[in-house]
């Protein structure tokens, strides 16, 4: 039976019935009699309950569940939850603004709609917001070794924790009491990517018995390392269609033909004919790697340095320490404390050293803080006629009065200089008291949390340093071209330490630092109010006061516009927030229970917001429970969205339909030529102007309204047999005044735009086309009017944060679990969990309405996500089989995008697809198989095969690497070994 059919037969579920993985709520004494049930707390409520089922659906993932998934990090756990969506991961976070961190994303509503807690309390935001806008908790900073379980509240907008939790709450719960010591070591290796490795080691130790010694203290240390994946291990492992759509990709690596890394390469001289626009080039004297056959002439080529680690995966080292302490004070009071510290270090080699490539195309453009709305621009300069390094032939020099361009490899600083590094040091210290007064329980705590994030980049030019190495500059009055000094400090033609020192100033390592702080004081009291005929009414009352600060001073050189393509973000904000909440649980009848909560939030500059939450639980039969909730959410604009400062950064993937069409018209004619040089030029031009990087400025908006939401769930839990449990919940989220960054693909979101002029490269492409069409040997039937350029490329765009209408999402969660006793053969547990999305719609404004329509079933919004797990326990062995399934979608992002990307055109992202993928994005599944052996109470050994059937990513032109790696592993089949020992 297919996976999809199995899920359909079992119905819709949330991941785990709440009782699975919860601590036992009753105990048995020595005589075998059941003692009084203890009260426990469940995520989503402040009221201690005798049972673990609440009106709100709660998914529980135990430590054993995590091991069975083969997950090593919290992000990997979330990737295996049907209710979650793939989110940013640290290894793919470079150049995003929040480099080096991972996010949680429930219901596809983004990190800003998902609240992440540690033991029921908030954590500080990561230092750098995603996309310079979205503040989020870095889930990599949570102590993995100390985790007892995760509870995921999927109805959102908790009046207990905060009404900004629109999509849901992820509560990571650590061990409460631990004695003894244990160590665990794990290593993962890939069969497909040789360089990949993931390694973990943890030590946990504790002493003291809380009941007998009146205290317990334990500490946990977790060390994690992931090896980098360089280009050399990945360049030839992309899907075949990627190389079809990028025909020059492998060729341009110049492996085996270009000069090798570290070997001197004298470069290439060129000139642009001022009359025809044709490019003419020649290899510099002394070149041993001459490429011939190009229409412009021979040139000197070098191999790509294959140590680039930015694309496929950065190296990460992570250290997390966690201390938990509990002390009994008197008879009814307990003091507790937690301390968490995480140190993350992510590094990625940038690969090929920078080249001195005289600019004949668009200049590099960027915004910066102190230059306002003026766009900064930079061009690599030309060599003048009297430059001591201008050794071009007389024929080439004669084209432009002696002025020539130069392409030259600046490899003096070595092969490990360029790249990026991110460090993040985060902490949380918490101290609290809890106790009881009569039948009432109380608790209060103060917490201080913060993070310091630093991004170190060695990528771009520092204009002052560049001027020192190659200046002073002059401007050619005839052409307007920038000319370097005739006798620059940098000495072309040699590799030396003196040159390296100049390049370190021209391409410096600069830092971008960010700090966040969060101080909170909270308190609550919970107990019985009075009795109704059906039972006791219990209530909770509490408060929360917080002080939040966010400081990103920015880099001064970048602020002054001296770092090319690096604007950065500048924020300096702080605010106090206050909240009061109340909650009551009332048994209206012996079968019907009401759970009602009310929360008041006060943010500066906004009126106090009153948010209710109501839940009903109806025990129809002993085997059947009905439940439903309604709540309202509220999120004030973050300090990044409505404060002072702004975002000055690059916008990748900008599509200009005019330039895209004009360039592709030229390229497609050139590709029909029988002359090899024309075809190579056409391949290089194809789609080159369809996705460009431009300067962008996103301005904060102090007139933003807060987001508000309505959230509802309705479902049941059914246990018809002792060995079968099924739950199903419908969920609905309606969010209005959604705060969004500008969508620069839409003209209405762009406040202003600038374009570069038509460039030398543009004129050279037009000239090459004209020459081809004039040569009958090309075999191309050219039109009477040749295609050409009417405008230059877009250089910059400016926009502002805005409230974007409304968003509506809904769907179903389903969970089915069975438990079988196999007698002397042990026991078997089988579970199926699924999320079925029904709608995801965005109402833009009254003019456009629900413009995109329902995007469920379109790219990145699968209708079905599901998991199947089967665990067989036999003596000292546990065998687990885990399947993760993602349903198929259309290639288009929405009904508007479907005009260009659909089965008829067989395109996605405006690029051709393999014939077998024309219809849709294929459904996807992977399976993990694990075996755990516990020969003694102290020793455990585990072996896991991830992606058991070695399924390979398919082609996806919309993704980062051109494959489906957003939710499909690029590692192929991988193997993991774990050894643990308890002392």
PDB file of C-alpha atoms in Angstrom, residues 223 385 803 839:
ATOM      1  CA  UNK A 223      29.684  19.467  21.964  1.00  0.00           C
ATOM      2  CA  UNK A 385      48.363  53.857 -22.056  1.00  0.00           C
ATOM      3  CA  UNK A 803       0.911  46.085   6.776  1.00  0.00           C
ATOM      4  CA  UNK A 839      -5.952  26.856   2.367  1.00  0.00           C
TER       5      UNK A 839
END
